[in-house]
Tab-separated table of C-alpha atoms in Angstrom:
chain	number	residue	atom	x	y	z
A	64	MET	CA	-21.912	-5.676	-21.161
A	65	GLN	CA	-23.528	-2.325	-20.522
A	66	ARG	CA	-21.860	1.071	-20.588
A	67	ILE	CA	-22.257	3.102	-17.435
A	68	ASN	CA	-20.730	6.036	-15.632
A	69	CYS	CA	-17.674	5.173	-13.512
A	70	HIS	CA	-18.513	7.468	-10.626
A	71	ALA	CA	-22.152	6.401	-10.797
A	72	ILE	CA	-21.228	2.760	-10.253
A	73	ILE	CA	-19.068	3.663	-7.298
A	74	VAL	CA	-21.469	6.077	-5.666
A	75	LEU	CA	-24.860	4.589	-6.505
A	76	LEU	CA	-24.072	0.933	-5.879
A	77	LEU	CA	-22.303	1.685	-2.651
A	78	ALA	CA	-25.032	4.084	-1.617
A	79	VAL	CA	-27.584	1.274	-1.898
A	80	ILE	CA	-25.480	-1.357	-0.134
A	81	PHE	CA	-23.464	0.889	2.169
A	82	PRO	CA	-25.376	4.120	2.853
A	83	ALA	CA	-22.371	5.416	4.812
A	84	PHE	CA	-20.381	5.497	1.589
A	85	THR	CA	-22.408	8.417	0.243
A	86	ILE	CA	-19.644	10.791	1.284
A	87	GLN	CA	-21.202	13.567	-0.724
A	88	ALA	CA	-24.166	13.456	1.675
A	89	GLY	CA	-21.970	14.735	4.495
A	90	ASN	CA	-21.271	11.637	6.605
A	91	ASN	CA	-17.635	12.673	6.654
A	92	LYS	CA	-17.054	16.285	5.696
A	93	TYR	CA	-13.308	15.725	5.379
A	94	ASP	CA	-13.623	13.060	2.686
A	95	LEU	CA	-13.808	14.595	-0.789
A	96	GLY	CA	-14.969	11.354	-2.396
A	97	LYS	CA	-12.900	12.106	-5.499
A	98	PRO	CA	-9.241	11.998	-6.566
A	99	PHE	CA	-6.977	14.724	-5.194
A	100	GLY	CA	-3.360	15.333	-4.238
A	101	TRP	CA	-0.460	14.221	-6.393
A	102	ALA	CA	-2.723	11.808	-8.330
A	103	VAL	CA	-4.362	14.666	-10.245
A	104	CYS	CA	-1.169	16.616	-10.989
A	105	THR	CA	0.579	16.694	-14.355
A	106	SER	CA	3.943	18.099	-13.237
A	107	LEU	CA	5.957	19.075	-10.172
A	108	ASN	CA	4.269	22.464	-10.462
A	109	GLY	CA	0.767	21.045	-10.305
A	110	GLY	CA	-1.450	21.227	-13.363
A	111	TYR	CA	-4.582	19.101	-13.528
A	112	PHE	CA	-5.107	15.547	-14.748
A	113	ASN	CA	-8.634	14.188	-15.126
A	114	LEU	CA	-8.240	10.942	-13.201
A	115	ASN	CA	-11.529	9.212	-13.977
A	116	GLY	CA	-10.589	5.525	-14.097
A	117	GLY	CA	-12.416	4.741	-17.336
A	118	GLU	CA	-15.590	6.676	-16.585
A	119	GLY	CA	-18.365	5.833	-19.033
A	120	GLY	CA	-16.697	2.604	-20.148
A	121	LYS	CA	-17.650	-1.068	-20.152
A	122	SER	CA	-18.260	-2.715	-16.776
A	123	ILE	CA	-18.376	-6.197	-15.290
A	124	THR	CA	-19.329	-7.519	-11.856
A	125	LEU	CA	-17.460	-10.516	-10.463
A	126	LYS	CA	-18.225	-12.846	-7.566
A	127	SER	CA	-15.967	-15.484	-6.092
A	128	ASP	CA	-16.485	-19.144	-6.981
A	129	GLY	CA	-14.128	-20.291	-4.225
A	130	SER	CA	-11.284	-21.203	-6.579
A	131	ASP	CA	-8.186	-19.239	-7.619
A	132	MET	CA	-9.696	-16.127	-9.231
A	133	SER	CA	-6.479	-14.475	-10.434
A	134	LYS	CA	-6.903	-15.335	-14.135
A	135	VAL	CA	-10.576	-14.347	-14.090
A	136	ILE	CA	-9.815	-10.957	-12.562
A	137	LEU	CA	-6.909	-10.277	-14.932
A	138	LYS	CA	-9.087	-11.138	-17.936
A	139	ALA	CA	-11.803	-8.811	-16.652
A	140	LEU	CA	-9.234	-6.028	-16.271
A	141	GLN	CA	-8.040	-6.461	-19.833
A	142	GLU	CA	-11.531	-6.538	-21.356
A	143	ASN	CA	-13.411	-3.986	-19.226
A	144	ASP	CA	-13.007	-0.477	-17.885
A	145	ILE	CA	-14.861	-0.867	-14.576
A	146	ILE	CA	-14.478	-4.047	-12.551
A	147	ILE	CA	-16.809	-4.444	-9.583
A	148	LEU	CA	-15.734	-7.067	-7.064
A	149	ASP	CA	-18.808	-8.274	-5.185
A	150	GLY	CA	-17.801	-10.012	-1.968
A	151	SER	CA	-21.203	-11.538	-1.241
A	152	ASN	CA	-19.933	-15.058	-2.138
A	153	GLY	CA	-16.864	-14.766	0.063
A	154	PRO	CA	-13.230	-13.839	-0.606
A	155	PHE	CA	-11.576	-13.787	-4.008
A	156	MET	CA	-8.700	-16.240	-3.618
A	157	ILE	CA	-5.478	-15.322	-5.380
A	158	GLY	CA	-2.997	-18.142	-6.012
A	159	HIS	CA	-0.356	-16.121	-7.822
A	160	THR	CA	0.408	-12.396	-8.008
A	161	MET	CA	-1.593	-10.793	-10.812
A	162	ARG	CA	0.601	-8.717	-13.155
A	163	ALA	CA	-1.420	-6.016	-14.892
A	164	GLN	CA	0.725	-4.322	-17.526
A	165	ALA	CA	0.145	-1.213	-19.652
A	166	LEU	CA	-3.488	-0.844	-18.617
A	167	LYS	CA	-5.119	2.559	-18.966
A	168	ASN	CA	-8.352	4.065	-17.676
A	169	LYS	CA	-9.496	1.368	-15.249
A	170	THR	CA	-11.459	1.287	-11.995
A	171	ILE	CA	-11.551	-1.672	-9.609
A	172	CYS	CA	-14.202	-1.152	-6.962
A	173	GLY	CA	-15.319	-3.448	-4.153
A	174	ILE	CA	-18.789	-3.937	-2.714
A	175	ASN	CA	-20.105	-6.264	0.004
A	176	ASN	CA	-16.769	-6.316	1.862
A	177	ALA	CA	-14.760	-7.409	-1.178
A	178	LEU	CA	-11.623	-9.260	-0.074
A	179	LEU	CA	-8.645	-10.302	-2.201
A	180	ASN	CA	-6.916	-13.072	-0.257
A	181	THR	CA	-3.759	-15.062	-1.000
A	182	LEU	CA	-4.032	-18.852	-1.029
A	183	PHE	CA	-0.684	-19.363	0.684
A	184	LYS	CA	-0.627	-18.506	4.405
A	185	VAL	CA	1.997	-18.575	7.126
A	186	THR	CA	0.697	-21.290	9.463
A	187	PRO	CA	1.456	-22.010	13.137
A	188	ASP	CA	3.320	-25.157	12.057
A	189	LEU	CA	5.523	-23.133	9.738
A	190	VAL	CA	6.142	-20.559	12.471
A	191	ALA	CA	7.255	-23.361	14.813
A	192	LYS	CA	9.783	-24.548	12.226
A	193	LEU	CA	11.087	-21.015	11.678
A	194	ASP	CA	11.443	-20.563	15.435
A	195	ALA	CA	13.253	-23.875	15.766
A	196	ALA	CA	15.727	-22.669	13.139
A	197	ASN	CA	16.126	-19.400	15.101
A	198	VAL	CA	15.909	-17.312	11.938
A	199	LYS	CA	14.928	-14.133	13.791
A	200	ALA	CA	18.396	-14.086	15.328
A	201	MET	CA	20.102	-14.325	11.929
A	202	LYS	CA	21.612	-11.427	10.037
A	203	THR	CA	19.856	-9.598	7.218
A	204	SER	CA	23.207	-9.430	5.483
A	205	GLY	CA	25.850	-11.920	4.399
A	206	ASN	CA	28.341	-12.946	1.755
A	207	GLY	CA	25.958	-15.008	-0.318
A	208	TYR	CA	24.453	-18.484	-0.118
A	209	THR	CA	23.197	-21.045	-2.637
A	210	LEU	CA	19.779	-22.646	-2.239
A	211	SER	CA	19.130	-26.284	-3.128
A	212	ASN	CA	17.463	-25.093	-6.362
A	213	GLY	CA	20.656	-23.281	-7.401
A	214	ASN	CA	19.426	-19.755	-6.717
A	215	ARG	CA	21.797	-17.407	-4.955
A	216	VAL	CA	20.716	-15.443	-1.864
A	217	ARG	CA	22.760	-12.658	-0.276
A	218	GLU	CA	21.223	-12.446	3.205
A	219	GLU	CA	21.656	-15.093	5.899
A	220	ALA	CA	18.095	-14.928	7.288
A	221	GLU	CA	16.478	-14.922	3.857
A	222	TYR	CA	18.548	-17.920	2.786
A	223	HIS	CA	17.470	-20.043	5.738
A	224	VAL	CA	13.799	-19.030	5.471
A	225	ARG	CA	13.634	-19.761	1.745
A	226	GLN	CA	15.394	-23.112	2.083
A	227	LEU	CA	13.097	-24.101	4.930
A	228	LEU	CA	10.039	-23.227	2.827
A	229	ILE	CA	11.375	-25.087	-0.205
A	230	ASP	CA	11.713	-28.205	1.927
A	231	TYR	CA	8.537	-27.746	3.972
A	232	LEU	CA	6.300	-27.074	0.958
A	233	ASN	CA	8.216	-29.321	-1.469
A	234	ASP	CA	8.362	-26.290	-3.750
A	235	PRO	CA	11.777	-26.042	-5.451
A	236	GLU	CA	10.398	-23.428	-7.856
A	237	GLU	CA	9.529	-21.210	-4.868
A	238	ASN	CA	6.010	-20.429	-6.018
A	239	PHE	CA	5.316	-19.265	-2.462
A	240	ARG	CA	7.331	-16.111	-3.212
A	241	ARG	CA	4.631	-15.021	-5.688
A	242	SER	CA	2.047	-14.741	-2.922
A	243	GLY	CA	1.194	-11.133	-3.614
A	244	ILE	CA	-2.055	-9.846	-5.063
A	245	LEU	CA	-1.655	-7.180	-7.752
A	246	GLN	CA	1.211	-5.552	-9.645
A	247	LEU	CA	0.419	-2.463	-11.709
A	248	VAL	CA	3.211	-2.108	-14.275
A	249	GLY	CA	3.282	0.831	-16.688
A	250	CYS	CA	-0.389	1.633	-16.107
A	251	ASP	CA	-2.129	5.032	-16.133
A	252	ASN	CA	-5.393	6.545	-14.881
A	253	ILE	CA	-6.224	3.789	-12.397
A	254	ILE	CA	-8.636	3.813	-9.439
A	255	LEU	CA	-8.789	1.167	-6.685
A	256	ARG	CA	-11.529	1.680	-4.079
A	257	ASN	CA	-13.140	-0.111	-1.170
A	258	ILE	CA	-11.166	-3.377	-1.369
A	259	ARG	CA	-9.480	-5.402	1.373
A	260	PHE	CA	-6.109	-6.947	0.544
A	261	GLU	CA	-4.973	-9.807	2.784
A	262	GLY	CA	-1.618	-11.511	2.330
A	263	PRO	CA	0.036	-14.626	3.739
A	264	GLY	CA	1.810	-12.939	6.643
A	265	SER	CA	5.151	-11.196	6.426
A	266	VAL	CA	8.183	-13.434	6.081
A	267	ASP	CA	11.622	-12.587	4.693
A	268	VAL	CA	11.851	-14.350	1.317
A	269	SER	CA	12.094	-11.301	-1.008
A	270	GLY	CA	8.569	-12.169	-2.035
A	271	ASP	CA	5.892	-10.077	-3.697
A	272	ASP	CA	4.040	-7.182	-2.110
A	273	MET	CA	0.283	-7.248	-1.846
A	274	LEU	CA	0.073	-4.220	-4.145
A	275	THR	CA	2.925	-2.827	-6.223
A	276	ALA	CA	2.950	0.156	-8.569
A	277	SER	CA	5.912	0.281	-10.972
A	278	GLY	CA	6.097	2.781	-13.808
A	279	THR	CA	2.448	3.535	-13.098
A	280	THR	CA	1.086	7.080	-13.129
A	281	HIS	CA	-2.085	8.808	-11.962
A	282	LEU	CA	-3.164	6.162	-9.486
A	283	TRP	CA	-5.752	6.717	-6.750
A	284	VAL	CA	-6.053	4.069	-4.017
A	285	ASP	CA	-8.910	4.955	-1.683
A	286	HIS	CA	-10.718	3.341	1.288
A	287	CYS	CA	-8.744	0.103	0.998
A	288	GLU	CA	-7.378	-2.120	3.758
A	289	PHE	CA	-4.001	-3.840	3.607
A	290	MET	CA	-2.945	-6.597	6.002
A	291	ASP	CA	-0.113	-9.133	6.111
A	292	GLY	CA	1.796	-8.507	2.920
A	293	MET	CA	4.580	-11.081	2.456
A	294	ASP	CA	7.254	-8.492	1.646
A	295	ALA	CA	5.250	-5.287	2.118
A	296	ASN	CA	1.682	-4.077	2.074
A	297	PHE	CA	1.921	-1.540	-0.761
A	298	ASP	CA	5.165	-0.506	-2.486
A	299	ILE	CA	5.613	2.196	-5.122
A	300	ASN	CA	8.703	1.683	-7.296
A	301	SER	CA	10.588	2.302	-10.504
A	302	ARG	CA	9.462	5.596	-12.009
A	303	ALA	CA	5.909	5.451	-10.702
A	304	ASP	CA	4.489	8.954	-10.249
A	305	PHE	CA	1.462	11.072	-9.348
A	306	ILE	CA	-0.147	8.749	-6.808
A	307	THR	CA	-2.578	9.378	-3.960
A	308	VAL	CA	-3.302	6.866	-1.199
A	309	SER	CA	-6.270	8.069	0.848
A	310	TRP	CA	-8.403	6.732	3.691
A	311	CYS	CA	-6.529	3.409	3.727
A	312	THR	CA	-5.378	1.227	6.629
A	313	PHE	CA	-2.190	-0.810	6.974
A	314	THR	CA	-1.803	-3.554	9.589
A	315	TYR	CA	-0.204	-6.905	10.358
A	316	SER	CA	-1.912	-9.727	12.267
A	317	ASP	CA	-0.454	-12.392	14.524
A	318	ARG	CA	0.350	-14.298	11.324
A	319	ALA	CA	3.143	-11.810	10.596
A	320	TYR	CA	6.510	-13.344	11.420
A	321	MET	CA	9.244	-10.894	10.456
A	322	HIS	CA	9.901	-8.011	8.031
A	323	MET	CA	6.760	-5.954	8.796
A	324	ASN	CA	7.897	-3.168	6.455
A	325	THR	CA	4.662	-1.767	5.153
A	326	ASN	CA	5.125	1.016	2.532
A	327	LEU	CA	8.191	1.689	0.390
A	328	VAL	CA	8.508	4.469	-2.190
A	329	GLY	CA	11.553	4.091	-4.441
A	330	ALA	CA	13.384	0.780	-4.490
A	331	ASN	CA	16.970	2.008	-4.325
A	332	ASP	CA	19.311	5.000	-4.340
A	333	ASN	CA	19.832	4.997	-8.117
A	334	PRO	CA	18.311	8.226	-9.509
A	335	SER	CA	17.508	6.546	-12.842
A	336	GLN	CA	14.580	4.735	-11.231
A	337	GLY	CA	13.071	7.679	-9.445
A	338	ALA	CA	14.604	11.147	-9.662
A	339	ASP	CA	11.808	13.718	-10.205
A	340	ASN	CA	9.263	10.894	-10.082
A	341	LEU	CA	7.727	9.017	-7.136
A	342	ASN	CA	5.538	11.915	-5.988
A	343	VAL	CA	2.991	10.479	-3.560
A	344	THR	CA	0.271	11.749	-1.239
A	345	TYR	CA	-0.736	9.700	1.817
A	346	ALA	CA	-3.855	11.320	3.238
A	347	ASN	CA	-6.120	10.227	6.113
A	348	CYS	CA	-4.481	6.803	6.404
A	349	ILE	CA	-3.864	4.653	9.488
A	350	TRP	CA	-0.692	2.705	10.182
A	351	GLY	CA	-1.910	0.310	12.838
A	352	LYS	CA	-1.146	-2.887	14.706
A	353	GLY	CA	2.027	-4.709	13.752
A	354	CYS	CA	3.469	-2.072	11.413
A	355	ASP	CA	7.172	-1.850	12.238
A	356	GLN	CA	8.889	0.311	9.615
A	357	ARG	CA	8.395	2.173	6.320
A	358	MET	CA	5.358	4.343	7.040
A	359	PRO	CA	6.495	5.289	4.466
A	360	MET	CA	10.192	4.973	3.638
A	361	ALA	CA	10.760	7.065	0.531
A	362	ARG	CA	13.456	8.025	-1.944
A	363	TRP	CA	13.608	10.750	-4.615
A	364	GLY	CA	9.990	11.909	-4.722
A	365	THR	CA	8.086	14.632	-2.901
A	366	ILE	CA	5.994	12.847	-0.293
A	367	HIS	CA	3.055	14.498	1.478
A	368	VAL	CA	1.818	12.650	4.588
A	369	LEU	CA	-1.374	14.475	5.557
A	370	ASN	CA	-3.675	13.897	8.534
A	371	CYS	CA	-2.604	10.303	9.095
A	372	LEU	CA	-2.816	8.293	12.317
A	373	TYR	CA	0.160	6.362	13.642
A	374	ASP	CA	-1.303	3.693	15.936
A	375	CYS	CA	1.623	1.268	15.773
A	376	ALA	CA	3.023	1.131	19.306
A	377	GLY	CA	6.248	-0.820	19.603
A	378	ASN	CA	7.393	-0.108	16.051
A	379	SER	CA	11.015	0.537	15.116
A	380	VAL	CA	10.690	3.720	13.044
A	381	ALA	CA	7.693	5.342	11.373
A	382	ALA	CA	8.381	7.686	8.421
A	383	ASN	CA	11.827	7.532	6.858
A	384	ALA	CA	13.026	10.052	4.251
A	385	ARG	CA	15.961	8.698	2.246
A	386	MET	CA	18.078	9.548	-0.776
A	387	GLY	CA	16.928	12.685	-2.600
A	388	CYS	CA	13.485	12.660	-0.993
A	389	GLU	CA	11.448	15.674	0.085
A	390	MET	CA	8.884	14.876	2.765
A	391	LEU	CA	6.186	16.966	4.422
A	392	ILE	CA	4.426	15.345	7.384
A	393	GLU	CA	1.454	17.494	8.292
A	394	GLY	CA	-1.399	17.333	10.783
A	395	CYS	CA	-0.660	13.726	11.825
A	396	TYR	CA	-1.384	12.110	15.185
A	397	TYR	CA	1.044	9.768	16.958
A	398	ASN	CA	-0.339	7.519	19.693
A	399	LEU	CA	1.558	6.477	22.804
A	400	GLY	CA	4.293	3.954	22.173
A	401	VAL	CA	5.104	5.033	18.616
A	402	ASN	CA	8.887	4.984	18.315
A	403	ILE	CA	10.927	7.419	16.194
A	404	PRO	CA	8.133	9.202	14.313
A	405	PHE	CA	10.598	10.465	11.705
A	406	ARG	CA	14.113	9.678	10.539
A	407	GLN	CA	16.119	10.786	7.517
A	408	LYS	CA	19.272	9.834	5.655
A	409	ASP	CA	20.493	11.755	2.608
A	410	ALA	CA	17.086	13.366	2.112
A	411	LYS	CA	16.851	16.652	0.216
A	412	ALA	CA	14.351	18.408	2.499
A	413	TRP	CA	11.908	17.599	5.279
A	414	ASN	CA	9.300	19.506	7.278
A	415	LEU	CA	7.058	18.384	10.144
A	416	LYS	CA	4.085	20.721	10.509
A	417	ASP	CA	1.250	20.907	13.055
A	418	ASN	CA	1.524	17.268	14.184
A	419	PHE	CA	0.503	15.888	17.583
A	420	PHE	CA	2.977	13.640	19.413
A	421	SER	CA	1.728	11.765	22.476
A	422	GLU	CA	5.334	11.594	23.637
A	423	PRO	CA	7.998	14.316	23.248
A	424	PHE	CA	9.585	14.408	19.827
A	425	THR	CA	11.520	17.102	18.007
A	426	VAL	CA	13.556	17.079	14.827
A	427	GLU	CA	15.712	19.637	13.098
A	428	GLU	CA	14.109	20.429	9.759
A	429	LYS	CA	15.815	21.157	6.457
A	430	GLY	CA	14.636	23.314	3.573
A	431	PHE	CA	11.041	23.949	2.609
A	432	VAL	CA	8.900	21.270	0.985
A	433	THR	CA	6.503	22.756	-1.565
A	434	ILE	CA	3.200	21.048	-2.328
A	435	PRO	CA	1.738	22.338	-5.625
A	436	TYR	CA	-1.889	21.292	-5.171
A	437	SER	CA	-4.579	22.786	-2.951
A	438	TYR	CA	-5.845	20.850	0.067
A	439	HIS	CA	-7.491	21.288	3.450
A	440	ALA	CA	-5.751	19.989	6.568
A	441	MET	CA	-7.766	19.195	9.688
A	442	LYS	CA	-6.330	19.789	13.145
A	443	ALA	CA	-4.118	16.901	14.229
A	444	LYS	CA	-6.123	16.271	17.413
A	445	LYS	CA	-9.221	15.526	15.313
A	446	VAL	CA	-7.480	12.821	13.330
A	447	PRO	CA	-8.152	9.745	15.566
A	448	ALA	CA	-11.877	10.419	15.900
A	449	VAL	CA	-12.369	11.151	12.199
A	450	LEU	CA	-10.246	8.295	10.856
A	451	GLN	CA	-11.550	5.697	13.317
A	452	GLY	CA	-15.171	6.873	13.218
A	453	LYS	CA	-18.063	6.250	10.839
A	454	GLY	CA	-17.012	6.774	7.250
A	455	GLY	CA	-13.373	6.921	8.310
A	456	ALA	CA	-10.336	5.029	7.024
A	457	GLY	CA	-10.687	1.535	5.575
A	458	LEU	CA	-13.682	-0.151	3.969
A	459	ILE	CA	-17.039	1.521	4.237
A	460	ARG	CA	-19.166	-1.217	5.747
């Protein structure tokens, strides 16, 4: 294994294969091409953290062999600092959510349209069975039910979906619920760039998210695409902090069945799991087709939603500030058909600044949300062209 520079592997390799990725060359003047926002802060007052993702460390390049690659990727993460996922042999199939715990100083970077794809998928046959059971009409509450495997389930809809899947897949251990991709648990100084995450399709089984950050700090997720997470696309929970999500896209395909709740920050109202933590920047991201709620829904932290595009017509509610949260939504663009751009319940403070709404929307603000880091906001009306244009949000192809 050779030792190389982290940023060199990202910039030089992608510059050769994807010339548009050489952001520094000016293809997209709004893209800094380096970590920024909450990810590089050390406190609520700012400070500076050198988020380098293991720069100068040991590297490995992986290609898919067509089988379940989860153990191979986890081993590479444990033994190397820079993991390059080369998609030239096709998608990396993931049979079981990868749990990466206590990792520090790591970069996972994709080239050649790197795709992490779950083995389990919601199929048309399964959808027909769910429809026949009329689960969409069932309540997402209840007094508790017992599955055939002895597990207790509180919600009516979840109970019927899980029991149907147990029977349909002959899977009493409910392995289908582990159809996520990556959990980052107690990690620090982590970079994920230029990777597509594709899940099984959303279905209400309290399953795994495609990407989860729990107790993880100084995380930068950049130019990634998320589609069809079983429970969510990307959730940030349980004392995670100092995270930036930039130039990413979130969507659901026709495979999505129910529960298209894309991005959660803070799992519950208990301050022990998030008070003064869960500070997240979403910058230059797109919430697109099929996204229904949680764009994001956040508790406790200070959330900065900057220059994002809401292209999710027919949704239920977009951003949702909840218990103890402070949220600044700034310079964002809302396309026609986007319902309830912002809602709050028990939030500490919220400001909406310089956004463009295609349909009338006003909200009474509360307090003043302070962002401790420096940044440049583009005009909201520029957002669609920049984010959907060359070098915009999502993979650089």
